[in-house]
Structure formats: C-alpha cells, structure tokens
Tab-separated table of C-alpha atoms in Angstrom:
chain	number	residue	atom	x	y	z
A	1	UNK	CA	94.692	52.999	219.782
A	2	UNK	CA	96.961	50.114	221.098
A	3	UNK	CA	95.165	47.633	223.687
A	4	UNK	CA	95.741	48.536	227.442
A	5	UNK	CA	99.168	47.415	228.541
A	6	UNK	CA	99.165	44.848	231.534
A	7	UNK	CA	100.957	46.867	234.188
A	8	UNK	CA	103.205	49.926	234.758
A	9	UNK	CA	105.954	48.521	233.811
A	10	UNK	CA	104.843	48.093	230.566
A	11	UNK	CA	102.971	51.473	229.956
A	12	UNK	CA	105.897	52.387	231.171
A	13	UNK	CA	108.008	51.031	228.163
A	14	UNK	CA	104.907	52.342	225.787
A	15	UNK	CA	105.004	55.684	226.659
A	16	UNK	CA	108.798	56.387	226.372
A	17	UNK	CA	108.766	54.420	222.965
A	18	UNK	CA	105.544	56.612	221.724
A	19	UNK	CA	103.605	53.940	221.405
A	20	UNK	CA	101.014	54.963	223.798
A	21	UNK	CA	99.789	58.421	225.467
A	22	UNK	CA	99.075	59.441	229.083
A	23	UNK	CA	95.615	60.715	227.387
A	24	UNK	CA	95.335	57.139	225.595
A	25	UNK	CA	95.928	55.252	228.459
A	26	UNK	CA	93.691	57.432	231.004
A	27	UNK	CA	91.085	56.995	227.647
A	28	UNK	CA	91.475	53.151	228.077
A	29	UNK	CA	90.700	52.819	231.888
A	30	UNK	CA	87.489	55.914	231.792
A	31	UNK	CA	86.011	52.997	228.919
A	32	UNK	CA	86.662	50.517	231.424
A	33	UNK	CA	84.906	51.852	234.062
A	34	UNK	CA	82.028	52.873	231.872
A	35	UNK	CA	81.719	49.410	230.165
A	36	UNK	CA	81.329	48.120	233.948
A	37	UNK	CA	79.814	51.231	235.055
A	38	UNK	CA	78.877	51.109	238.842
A	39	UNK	CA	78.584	47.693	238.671
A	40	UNK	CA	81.479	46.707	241.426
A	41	UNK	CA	80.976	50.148	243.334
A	42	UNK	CA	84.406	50.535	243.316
A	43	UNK	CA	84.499	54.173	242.912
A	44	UNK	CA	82.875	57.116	244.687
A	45	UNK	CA	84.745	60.250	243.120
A	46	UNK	CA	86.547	61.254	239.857
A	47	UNK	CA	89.386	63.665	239.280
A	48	UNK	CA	87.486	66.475	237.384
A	49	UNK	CA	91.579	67.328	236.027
A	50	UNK	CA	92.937	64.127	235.069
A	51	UNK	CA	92.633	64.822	231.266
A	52	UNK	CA	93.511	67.861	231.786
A	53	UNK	CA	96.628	66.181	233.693
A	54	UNK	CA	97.176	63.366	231.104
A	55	UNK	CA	97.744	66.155	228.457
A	56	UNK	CA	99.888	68.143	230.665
A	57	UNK	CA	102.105	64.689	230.852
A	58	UNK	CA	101.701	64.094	227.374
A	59	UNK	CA	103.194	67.792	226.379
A	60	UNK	CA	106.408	67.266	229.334
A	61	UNK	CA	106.788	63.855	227.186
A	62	UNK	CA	107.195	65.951	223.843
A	63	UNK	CA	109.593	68.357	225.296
A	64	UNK	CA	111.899	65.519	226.550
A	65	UNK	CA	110.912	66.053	230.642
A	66	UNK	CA	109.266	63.036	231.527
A	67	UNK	CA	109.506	62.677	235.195
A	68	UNK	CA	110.220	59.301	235.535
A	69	UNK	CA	108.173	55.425	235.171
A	70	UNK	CA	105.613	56.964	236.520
A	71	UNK	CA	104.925	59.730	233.951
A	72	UNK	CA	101.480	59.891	232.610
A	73	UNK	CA	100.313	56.352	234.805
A	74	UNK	CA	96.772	56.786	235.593
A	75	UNK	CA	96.372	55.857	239.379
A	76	UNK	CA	93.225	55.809	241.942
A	77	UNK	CA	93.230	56.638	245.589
A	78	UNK	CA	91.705	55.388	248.375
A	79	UNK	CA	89.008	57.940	249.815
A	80	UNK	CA	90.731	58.623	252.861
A	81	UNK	CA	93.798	59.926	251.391
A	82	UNK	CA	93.852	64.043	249.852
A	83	UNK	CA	93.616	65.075	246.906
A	84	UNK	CA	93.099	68.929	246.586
A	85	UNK	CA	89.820	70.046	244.876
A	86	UNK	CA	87.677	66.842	245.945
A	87	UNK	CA	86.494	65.627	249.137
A	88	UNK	CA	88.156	63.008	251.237
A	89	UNK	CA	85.219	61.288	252.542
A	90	UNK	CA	86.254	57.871	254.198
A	91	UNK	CA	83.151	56.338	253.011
A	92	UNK	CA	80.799	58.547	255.064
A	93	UNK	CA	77.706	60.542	254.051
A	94	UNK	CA	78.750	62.946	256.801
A	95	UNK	CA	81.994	64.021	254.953
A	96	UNK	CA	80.593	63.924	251.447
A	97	UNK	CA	81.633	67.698	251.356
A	98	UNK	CA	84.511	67.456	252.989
A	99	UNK	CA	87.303	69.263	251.088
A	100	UNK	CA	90.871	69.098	252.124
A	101	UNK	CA	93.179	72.004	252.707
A	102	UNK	CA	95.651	70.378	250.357
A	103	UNK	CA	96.735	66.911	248.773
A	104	UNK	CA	98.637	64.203	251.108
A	105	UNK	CA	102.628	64.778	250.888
A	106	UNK	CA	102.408	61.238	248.972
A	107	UNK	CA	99.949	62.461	246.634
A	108	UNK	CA	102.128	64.754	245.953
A	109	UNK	CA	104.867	62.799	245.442
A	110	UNK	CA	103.195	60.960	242.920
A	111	UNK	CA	101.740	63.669	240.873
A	112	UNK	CA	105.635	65.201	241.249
A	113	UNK	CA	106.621	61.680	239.303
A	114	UNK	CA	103.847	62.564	236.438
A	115	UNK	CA	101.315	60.398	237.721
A	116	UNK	CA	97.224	60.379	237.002
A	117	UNK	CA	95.382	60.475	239.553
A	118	UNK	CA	91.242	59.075	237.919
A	119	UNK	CA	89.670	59.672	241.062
A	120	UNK	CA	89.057	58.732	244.815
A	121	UNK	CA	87.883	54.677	245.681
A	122	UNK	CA	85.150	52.939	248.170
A	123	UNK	CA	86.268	51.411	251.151
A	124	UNK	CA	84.500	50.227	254.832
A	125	UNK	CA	83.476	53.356	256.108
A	126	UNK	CA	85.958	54.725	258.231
A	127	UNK	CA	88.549	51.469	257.357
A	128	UNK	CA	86.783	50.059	260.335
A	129	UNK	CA	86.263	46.549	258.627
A	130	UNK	CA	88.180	44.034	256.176
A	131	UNK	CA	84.889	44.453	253.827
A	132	UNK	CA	84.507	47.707	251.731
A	133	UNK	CA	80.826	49.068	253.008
A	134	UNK	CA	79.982	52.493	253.111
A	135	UNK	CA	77.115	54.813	253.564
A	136	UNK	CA	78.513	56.534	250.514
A	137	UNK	CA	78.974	53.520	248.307
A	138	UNK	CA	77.348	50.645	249.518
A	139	UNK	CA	79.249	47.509	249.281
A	140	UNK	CA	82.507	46.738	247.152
A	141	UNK	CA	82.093	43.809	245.095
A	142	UNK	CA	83.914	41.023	243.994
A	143	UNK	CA	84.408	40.979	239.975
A	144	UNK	CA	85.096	37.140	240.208
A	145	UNK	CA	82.069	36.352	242.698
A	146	UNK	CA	79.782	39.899	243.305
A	147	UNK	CA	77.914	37.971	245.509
A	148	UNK	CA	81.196	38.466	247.648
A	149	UNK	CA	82.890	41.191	249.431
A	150	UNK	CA	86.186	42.189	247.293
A	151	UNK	CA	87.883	42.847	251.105
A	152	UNK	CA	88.549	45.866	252.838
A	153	UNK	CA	89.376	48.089	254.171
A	154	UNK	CA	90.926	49.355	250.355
A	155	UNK	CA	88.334	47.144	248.806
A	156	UNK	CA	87.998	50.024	246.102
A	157	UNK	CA	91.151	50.177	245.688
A	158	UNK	CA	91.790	46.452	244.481
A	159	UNK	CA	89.078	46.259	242.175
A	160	UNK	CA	89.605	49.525	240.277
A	161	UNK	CA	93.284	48.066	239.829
A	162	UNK	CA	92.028	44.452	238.868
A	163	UNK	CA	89.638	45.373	236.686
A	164	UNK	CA	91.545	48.199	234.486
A	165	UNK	CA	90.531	51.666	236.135
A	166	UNK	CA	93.775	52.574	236.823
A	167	UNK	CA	97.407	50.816	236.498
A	168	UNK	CA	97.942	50.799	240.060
A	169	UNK	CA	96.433	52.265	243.237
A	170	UNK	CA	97.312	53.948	247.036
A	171	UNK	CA	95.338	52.070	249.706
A	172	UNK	CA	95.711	52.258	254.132
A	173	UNK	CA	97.058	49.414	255.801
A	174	UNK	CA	96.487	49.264	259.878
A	175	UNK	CA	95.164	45.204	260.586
A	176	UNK	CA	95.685	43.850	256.741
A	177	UNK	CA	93.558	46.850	254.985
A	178	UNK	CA	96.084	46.953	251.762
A	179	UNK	CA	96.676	43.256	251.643
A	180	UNK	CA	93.122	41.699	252.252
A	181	UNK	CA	91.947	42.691	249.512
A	182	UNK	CA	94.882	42.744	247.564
A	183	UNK	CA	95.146	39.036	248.098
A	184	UNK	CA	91.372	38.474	247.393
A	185	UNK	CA	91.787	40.556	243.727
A	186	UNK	CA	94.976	38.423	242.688
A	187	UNK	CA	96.818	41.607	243.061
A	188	UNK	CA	100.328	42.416	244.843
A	189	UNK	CA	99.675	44.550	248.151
A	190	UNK	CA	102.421	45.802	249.910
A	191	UNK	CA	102.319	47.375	254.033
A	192	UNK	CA	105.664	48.859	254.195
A	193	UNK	CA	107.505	49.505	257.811
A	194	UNK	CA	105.245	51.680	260.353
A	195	UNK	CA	106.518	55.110	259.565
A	196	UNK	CA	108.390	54.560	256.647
A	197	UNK	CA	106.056	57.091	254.784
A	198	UNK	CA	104.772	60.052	255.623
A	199	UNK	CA	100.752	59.710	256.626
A	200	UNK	CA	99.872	63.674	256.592
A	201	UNK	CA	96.360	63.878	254.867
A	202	UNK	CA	95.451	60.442	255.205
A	203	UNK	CA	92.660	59.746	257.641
A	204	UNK	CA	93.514	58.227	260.619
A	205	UNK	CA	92.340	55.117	262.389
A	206	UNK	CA	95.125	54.043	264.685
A	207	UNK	CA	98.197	56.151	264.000
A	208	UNK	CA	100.447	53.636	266.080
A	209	UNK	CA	99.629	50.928	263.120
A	210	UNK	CA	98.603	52.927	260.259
A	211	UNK	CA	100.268	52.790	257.025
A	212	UNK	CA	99.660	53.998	253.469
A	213	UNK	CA	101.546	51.588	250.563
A	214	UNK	CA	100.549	50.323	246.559
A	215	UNK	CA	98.087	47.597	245.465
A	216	UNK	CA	99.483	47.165	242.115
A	217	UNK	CA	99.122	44.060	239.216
A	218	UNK	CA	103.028	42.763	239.672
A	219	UNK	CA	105.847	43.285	242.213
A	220	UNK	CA	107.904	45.490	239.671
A	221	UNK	CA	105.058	48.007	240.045
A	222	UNK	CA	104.622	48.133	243.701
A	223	UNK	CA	108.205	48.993	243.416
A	224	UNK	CA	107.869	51.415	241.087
A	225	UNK	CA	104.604	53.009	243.222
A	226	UNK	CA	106.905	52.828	246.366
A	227	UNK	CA	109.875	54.453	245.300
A	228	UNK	CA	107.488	57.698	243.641
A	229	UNK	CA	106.194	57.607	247.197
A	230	UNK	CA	109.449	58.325	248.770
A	231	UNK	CA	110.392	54.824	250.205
A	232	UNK	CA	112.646	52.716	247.764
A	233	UNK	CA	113.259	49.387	248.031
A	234	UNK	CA	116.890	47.810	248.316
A	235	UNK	CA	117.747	45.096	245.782
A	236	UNK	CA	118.287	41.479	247.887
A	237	UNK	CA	118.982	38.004	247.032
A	238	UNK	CA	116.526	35.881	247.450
A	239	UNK	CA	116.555	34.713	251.232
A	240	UNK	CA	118.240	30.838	251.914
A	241	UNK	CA	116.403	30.445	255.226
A	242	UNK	CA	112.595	31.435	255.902
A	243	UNK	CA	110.114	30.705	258.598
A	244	UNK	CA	106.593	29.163	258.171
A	245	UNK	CA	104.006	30.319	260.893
A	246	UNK	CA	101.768	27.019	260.886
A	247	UNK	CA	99.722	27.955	263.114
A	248	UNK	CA	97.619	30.530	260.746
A	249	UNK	CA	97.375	27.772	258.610
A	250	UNK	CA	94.517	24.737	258.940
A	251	UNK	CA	91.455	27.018	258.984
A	252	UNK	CA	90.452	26.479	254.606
A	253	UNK	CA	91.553	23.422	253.255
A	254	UNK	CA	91.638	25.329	249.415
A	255	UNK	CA	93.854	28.451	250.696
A	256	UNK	CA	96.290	25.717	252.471
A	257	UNK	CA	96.781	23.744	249.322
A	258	UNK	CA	97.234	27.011	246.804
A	259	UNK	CA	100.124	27.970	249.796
A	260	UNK	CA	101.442	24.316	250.423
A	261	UNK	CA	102.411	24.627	246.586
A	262	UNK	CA	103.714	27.813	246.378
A	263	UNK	CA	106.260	26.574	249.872
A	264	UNK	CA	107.151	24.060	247.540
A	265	UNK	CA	108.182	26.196	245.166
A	266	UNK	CA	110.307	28.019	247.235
A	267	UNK	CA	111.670	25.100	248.863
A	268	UNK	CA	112.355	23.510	245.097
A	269	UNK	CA	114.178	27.557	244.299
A	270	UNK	CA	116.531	26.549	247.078
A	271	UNK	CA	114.728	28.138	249.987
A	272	UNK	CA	115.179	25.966	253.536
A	273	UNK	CA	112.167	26.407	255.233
A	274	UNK	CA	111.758	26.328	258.992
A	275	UNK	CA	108.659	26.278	261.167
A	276	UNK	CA	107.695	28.615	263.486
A	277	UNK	CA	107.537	27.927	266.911
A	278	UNK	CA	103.658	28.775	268.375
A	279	UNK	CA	103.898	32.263	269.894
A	280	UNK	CA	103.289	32.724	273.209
A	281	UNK	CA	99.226	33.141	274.471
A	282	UNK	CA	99.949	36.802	275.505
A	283	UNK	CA	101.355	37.566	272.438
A	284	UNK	CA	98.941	35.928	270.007
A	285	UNK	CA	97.351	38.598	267.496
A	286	UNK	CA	94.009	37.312	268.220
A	287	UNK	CA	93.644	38.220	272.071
A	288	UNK	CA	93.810	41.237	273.377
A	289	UNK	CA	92.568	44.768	273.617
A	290	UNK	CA	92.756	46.557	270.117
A	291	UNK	CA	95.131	49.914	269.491
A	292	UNK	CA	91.885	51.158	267.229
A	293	UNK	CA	89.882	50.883	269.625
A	294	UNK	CA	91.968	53.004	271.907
A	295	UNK	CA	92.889	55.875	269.262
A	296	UNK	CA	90.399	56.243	267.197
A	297	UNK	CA	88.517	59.040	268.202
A	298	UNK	CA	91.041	61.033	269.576
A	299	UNK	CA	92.715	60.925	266.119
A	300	UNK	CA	89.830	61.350	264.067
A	301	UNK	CA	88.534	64.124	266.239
A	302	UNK	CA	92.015	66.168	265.586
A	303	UNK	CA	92.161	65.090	261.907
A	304	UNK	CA	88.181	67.081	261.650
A	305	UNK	CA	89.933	69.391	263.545
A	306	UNK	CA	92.177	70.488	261.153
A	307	UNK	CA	92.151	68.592	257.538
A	308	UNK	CA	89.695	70.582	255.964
A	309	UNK	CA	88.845	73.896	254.675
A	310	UNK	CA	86.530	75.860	257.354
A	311	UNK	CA	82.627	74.656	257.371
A	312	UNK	CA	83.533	72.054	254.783
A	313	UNK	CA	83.380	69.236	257.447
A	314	UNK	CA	81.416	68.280	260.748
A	315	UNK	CA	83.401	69.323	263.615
A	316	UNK	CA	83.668	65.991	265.780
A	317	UNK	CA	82.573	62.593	265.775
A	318	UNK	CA	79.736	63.579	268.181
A	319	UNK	CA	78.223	65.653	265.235
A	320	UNK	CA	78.426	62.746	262.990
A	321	UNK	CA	76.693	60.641	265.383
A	322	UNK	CA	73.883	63.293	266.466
A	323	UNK	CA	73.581	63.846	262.331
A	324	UNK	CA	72.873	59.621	261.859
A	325	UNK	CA	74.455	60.342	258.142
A	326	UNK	CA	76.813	57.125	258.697
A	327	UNK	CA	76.672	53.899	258.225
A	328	UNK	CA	74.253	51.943	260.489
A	329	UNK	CA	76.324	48.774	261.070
A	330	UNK	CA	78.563	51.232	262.953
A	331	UNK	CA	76.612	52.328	265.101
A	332	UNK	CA	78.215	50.559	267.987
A	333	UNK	CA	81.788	50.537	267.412
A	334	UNK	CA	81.397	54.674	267.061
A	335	UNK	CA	80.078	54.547	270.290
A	336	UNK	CA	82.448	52.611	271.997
A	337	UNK	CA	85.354	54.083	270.548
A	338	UNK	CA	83.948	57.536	271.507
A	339	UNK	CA	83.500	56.279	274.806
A	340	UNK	CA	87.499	55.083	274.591
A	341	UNK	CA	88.610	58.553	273.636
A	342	UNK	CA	91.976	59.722	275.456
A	343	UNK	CA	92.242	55.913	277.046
A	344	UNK	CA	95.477	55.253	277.965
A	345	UNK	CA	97.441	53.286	274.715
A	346	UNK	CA	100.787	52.666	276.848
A	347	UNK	CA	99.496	48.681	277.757
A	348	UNK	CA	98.863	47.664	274.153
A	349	UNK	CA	101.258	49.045	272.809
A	350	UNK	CA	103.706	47.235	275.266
A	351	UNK	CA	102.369	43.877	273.668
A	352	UNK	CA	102.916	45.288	270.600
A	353	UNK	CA	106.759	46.019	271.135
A	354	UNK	CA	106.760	42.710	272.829
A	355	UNK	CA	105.553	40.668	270.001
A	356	UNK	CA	107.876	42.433	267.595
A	357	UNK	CA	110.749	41.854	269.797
A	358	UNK	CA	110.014	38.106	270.202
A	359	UNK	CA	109.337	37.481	266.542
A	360	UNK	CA	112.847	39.203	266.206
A	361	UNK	CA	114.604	37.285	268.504
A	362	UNK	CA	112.866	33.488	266.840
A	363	UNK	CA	114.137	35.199	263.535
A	364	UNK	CA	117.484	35.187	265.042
A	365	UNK	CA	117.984	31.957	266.841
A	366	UNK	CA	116.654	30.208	263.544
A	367	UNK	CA	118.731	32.276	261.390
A	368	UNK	CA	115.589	33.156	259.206
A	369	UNK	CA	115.249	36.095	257.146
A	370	UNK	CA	111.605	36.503	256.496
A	371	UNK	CA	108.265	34.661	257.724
A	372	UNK	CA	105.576	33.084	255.114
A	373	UNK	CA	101.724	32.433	255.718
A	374	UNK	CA	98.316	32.431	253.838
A	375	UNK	CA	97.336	36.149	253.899
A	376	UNK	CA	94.229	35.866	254.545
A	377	UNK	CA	92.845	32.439	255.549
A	378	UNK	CA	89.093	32.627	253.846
A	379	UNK	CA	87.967	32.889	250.592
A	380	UNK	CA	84.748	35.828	249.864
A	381	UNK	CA	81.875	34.098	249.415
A	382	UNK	CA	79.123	36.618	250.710
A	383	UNK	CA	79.205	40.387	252.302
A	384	UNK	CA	79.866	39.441	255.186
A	385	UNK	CA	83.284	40.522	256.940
A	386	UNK	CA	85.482	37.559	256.168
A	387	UNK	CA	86.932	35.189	258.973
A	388	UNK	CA	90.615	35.599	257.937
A	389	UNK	CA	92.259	35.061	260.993
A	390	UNK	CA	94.722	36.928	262.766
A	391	UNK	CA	97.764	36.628	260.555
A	392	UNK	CA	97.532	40.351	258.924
A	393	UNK	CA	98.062	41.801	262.138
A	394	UNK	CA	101.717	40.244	262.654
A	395	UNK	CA	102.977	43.383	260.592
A	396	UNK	CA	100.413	45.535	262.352
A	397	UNK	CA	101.942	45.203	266.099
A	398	UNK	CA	105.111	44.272	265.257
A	399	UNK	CA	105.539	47.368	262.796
A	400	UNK	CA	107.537	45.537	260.281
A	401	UNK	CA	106.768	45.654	256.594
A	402	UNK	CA	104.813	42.893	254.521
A	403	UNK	CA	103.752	42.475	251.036
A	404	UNK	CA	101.011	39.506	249.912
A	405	UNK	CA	101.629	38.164	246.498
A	406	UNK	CA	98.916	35.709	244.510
A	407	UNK	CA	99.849	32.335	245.127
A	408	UNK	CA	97.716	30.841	242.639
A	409	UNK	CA	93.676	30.199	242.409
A	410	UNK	CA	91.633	27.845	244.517
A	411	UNK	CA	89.295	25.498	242.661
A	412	UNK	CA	86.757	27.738	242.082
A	413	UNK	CA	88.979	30.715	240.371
A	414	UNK	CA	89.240	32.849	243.023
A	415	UNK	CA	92.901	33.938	243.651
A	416	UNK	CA	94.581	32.999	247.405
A	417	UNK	CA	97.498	35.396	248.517
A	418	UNK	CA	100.564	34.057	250.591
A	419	UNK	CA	102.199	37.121	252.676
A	420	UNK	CA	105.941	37.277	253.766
A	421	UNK	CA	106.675	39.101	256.573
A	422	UNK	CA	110.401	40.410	257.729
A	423	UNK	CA	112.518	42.845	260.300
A	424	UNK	CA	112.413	46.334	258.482
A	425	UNK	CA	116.395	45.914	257.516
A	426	UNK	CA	115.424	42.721	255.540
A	427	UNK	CA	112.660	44.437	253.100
A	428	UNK	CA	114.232	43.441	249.988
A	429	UNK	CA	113.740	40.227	250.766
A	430	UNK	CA	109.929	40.671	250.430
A	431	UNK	CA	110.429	41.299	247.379
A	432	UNK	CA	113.154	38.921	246.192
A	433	UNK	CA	110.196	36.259	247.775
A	434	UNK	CA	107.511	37.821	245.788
A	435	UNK	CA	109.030	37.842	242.504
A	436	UNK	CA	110.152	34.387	242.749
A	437	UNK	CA	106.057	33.707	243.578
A	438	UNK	CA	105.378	35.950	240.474
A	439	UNK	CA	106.932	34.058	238.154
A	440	UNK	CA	105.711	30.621	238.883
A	441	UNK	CA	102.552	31.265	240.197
A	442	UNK	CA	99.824	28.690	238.385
C-alpha cells in the first residue's frame, strides 16, 4: 500500500492513475484513527457502510464511471448534519438515538460525487460555543497542545481532517464555527455566502446566519468540496486593492506578527493595502443582542419536530431540559433561549443588514475588493472557550462569504489563520487571496 496522499487533490490524481483505491485510502485513515484511538475525541459515530461504499467506488472506477475528484474521497461530517442510518446527535446525550428521516441534500450531493463518508464528528453541544464540548464526547482536543481546546463549534471536524481521518470534512458556520477551528488546526475553512447552500438536515442554531461549507488541508480542496456541494467557485485574479480591519488586530502580540507577515506578502505579490476605517459603535460585532439567542429554540423546536423518524427523538427542548441528559455548562443559555422563543428577530437583524450595507459601501469608496484580519485573535491554550474577538462574526451579520487560510505558526508551533472577507459577487477573490497565502506560507 502507497503512503496516504496529502490532500484531495492528490488522491485525486492516485485514484484515476490506479495507484491508490477508495478501499486503500478509507484503510489508511480507519489505521489512523485507531493508532490515535479516542485520544483527541474527535469522533462520536462511524459509517457502519463506508467499506461497503469504498468498494462500491472502487468497482464504478473499474467500469470507467468515476463520478468526478471526489470519487472514492473518504470524508467526515459534523454531527449535526444527516446521514441516513445513524443518528444526528449535535453533541447531546438526549439525541443519541436520534435517527434522521433521510441524509442532508449536501450529503447527498457528495455521496452523488463518489464520496466516503467515515462517520459523524464532536462538536460544542448544540454549536453553542467556539470550543467542541459535548455531553456525548467530552471535549475536542488539540493534537498540537491537548491541554487545549481544538475550537468549535466543528472542533471534530478539524482534527479528524488534520490528523488523517478523512481527506476533508463538512462543518456549520453561524459566528466563526467552520473557521475557528479551522484556523486553530492549520487547516483551510471556508463560510460561503448565507444561503448559498442548501441547509435541509442540518441542525439549526440561527437560520438567519447559519451556513454549512468544507474544512479541508489546501484551498484546491475546499474548492473541490464546494463545487460537489453544489456551490462552485468562479476563477478571479488576484485582487490589486484590499482592506485591513485594524481594529481586530492588537489583542496577541504572536497572532499579529504571523498576520503582519503574511500582509507583507501580499503587499510584496502586488496587493495595495488599505486600512479600514473603525466601524461605527452601533455596528460593532461585539455589542449587541445576538440572532441565536433570538432563534434558537423556535428552530430547534421545529427541526425535533420534524427531522427524525417517529419516537426516535425527544419532542422539544423542554423534554431535553426536564430529561437533564445535556450538557451541564448549558444549563443557562437553554434556559434563556427557551425563554426567547418566538422573540421578535426584525431589530437585529436590521443591524445586521446595516453592517453589511456599510461594509459595502467602505468597500466601494476605497475601491477594495476583499477585507483581511487575524481569524481568530487567541491562540488554545486550555478548555476554556477562547477570547477570539469579534472578527468571525463580520461574515455572520453581514452574510457575505469568508474563508481563513494558515498564515504561518506562532513561536510555539501552533498554526494562526488570517481570514479574507468580501461582497458575495467578489468570492473568487477569497480564493485567489488564499492560494497566494498557500503557497508562501512559512
């Protein structure tokens, strides 16, 4: 058996030169995870099919009807997205029986495109935090540092990918959930426009913000994961004109430096960068009332309602409560947001337009294309939720897509992720950004 290839891209090329199998390379990542065993807690379900659907790949193969890039890629799922025949779970004791009616429509885009799916990953119970603790898996766990939290709310997610469990991986975006801990792992997260793909079968936590997108090793492969989903990405030249929101920087003198040399980069690649004026108080991510907080239990109480298959799942939020099989630390954020159910959303969401149509409007008197900051402005260094600042939820009010890239390693070896932010009709230029990061990254 050949070693593991690095990425997608290049089982990619193995496969279609029969160098490699779907079965090989689903063989690879199962002796992965048993080398590290439950070390990370990364996952909390397996695909009882996947060899079964690595050999049905590996006979399409033979009889010259590959799908596509994605044909025989073995791939993990967050927990709160479907996947028919195992329960979707979010994290919570309460729903460890809870069995979908059928797969998510982008599950089943991806399986349509030959991919693997190894199993279901941890995550913060609910998505509710930017750690990965559940009642069902306990804490996600750095594989540089696991005395640290690997981010959340896809913490699973990141480190299945990182560490070899899968090629790629589908994690939930709503405040930074995809890209936290994408940036913590050193991986490529991407948070593509609100709506831009379908969210049927995906647990809800705010449907106004949520999102569903790839963590994946290299930009080529979030591609690759996005366009299987249904959302392809136009090609763009790199943008000549960017803006740099300085005020989410100043907070972690390592994740400043690890940016302020990647800027330099792009300024060096011919990129003119331009600050960003401070946004307004009322707009400012960190203020304000909180759309989750408003829509959670309304949406979660329809997605009980009618996700899964009849007795399979409590009926309500209140029963999950009255049952105390959840996890403790939420104890009072499921009771407010209980509490909150059917609260009027119009307000907040008014800032929200507002701050996308001011960022829109800078974009355009500056003749920028895109906007740069640190992704996430700490670095894990215990279980605690980290102190990342407000810079995630740019994309998450404004609606717009954004991808986080690794912009090199602090000191210590942990990686630091820089994020680029743009207007939905400039999404290429993510991308254009990110590769040009990707390829001179230190």
């Amino acid at each position: 058996m050949t070693g593991p290839p690095a990425s997608i891209t290049a089982a990619a090329t193995m496969l279609a030169r029969g160098e490699t199998t779907a079965r090989a390379l689903l063989d690879q990542a199962l002796e992965k995870l048993d080398r590290d065993g439950d070390r990370f807690h990364a996952m909390l379900a397996f695909n009882p099919h996947a060899a079964r659907d690595a050999e049905a790949a590996d006979r399409a193969r033979s009889q010259g009807t590959a799908a596509g890039p994605l044909h025989g890629i073995p791939l993990v799922l967050k927990d709160n997205i479907d996947l028919a025949g195992v329960p979707t779970t979010s994290g919570c004791r309460a729903l460890a029986g809870a069995m979908p009616r059928r797969s998510a429509i982008i599950v089943e885009r991806l399986r349509d495109a030959g991919a693997v799916i190894v199993g279901k990953t941890n995550l913060s119970e609910f998505s509710f935090e930017i750690r990965s603790r559940s009642s069902l898996g306990g804490d996600v766990l750095h594989p540089r540092a696991p005395h640290a939290s690997a981010g959340g709310s896809s913490g699973g997610t990141a480190v299945a990918v990182a560490q070899g469990y899968a090629l790629g991986g589908i994690g939930t975006d709503t405040g930074g959930s995809i890209r936290i801990p994408a940036a913590f792992n050193g991986l490529v997260g991407f948070r593509p426009a609100h709506g831009a793909l379908p969210m049927q079968g995906i647990a809800p936590l705010a449907p106004s913000t949520d999102t569903v997108g790839p963590i994946a090793r290299t930009v080529a492969d979030a591609e690759l994961l996005l366009a299987a989903m249904g959302h392809g990405v136009s090609v763009s030249a790199l943008p000549r004109r960017i803006g740099v929101v300085r005020e989410v920087f100043g907070a972690n003198a390592a994740v400043d430096a690890v940016c302020a040399t990647a800027l330099d980069r792009l300024a060096e690649a011919g990129v003119t960068l331009v600050d960003l004026p401070a946004l307004p108080a009322d707009l400012n991510p960190g203020h304000g009332e909180h759309i989750v907080d408003a829509e959670f239990a309304t949406a979660f109480d329809a997605y009980l309602a009618s996700n899964f298959l009849p007795g399979s799942a409590p009926a309500s939020l209140d029963v999950i409560v009255a049952g105390e099989a959840f996890l403790p630390d939420h104890a009072k954020a499921l009771a407010a947001r209980i509490a909150a159910k059917d609260r009027e959303t119009a307000s907040i969401l008014a800032r929200h337009q507002a701050l996308a149509g001011h960022l829109g409007a800078a974009c355009a008197a500056l003749a920028i294309d895109a906007l740069v900051y640190p992704t996430s402005q700490a670095i894990p260094d215990d279980l605690e939720n980290p102190k990342g600042g407000w810079a995630p939820e740019l994309a998450a009010r404004s609606g717009w897509p954004a991808l986080t890239v690794c912009a090199g390693f602090a000191a210590n070896g942990m990686p630091v992720g820089i994020e680029f932010l743009a207007p939905p009709v400039n999404e290429g230029a993510l991308f254009a950004l990110a590769r040009l990061i990707e390829a001179t990254a230190v």
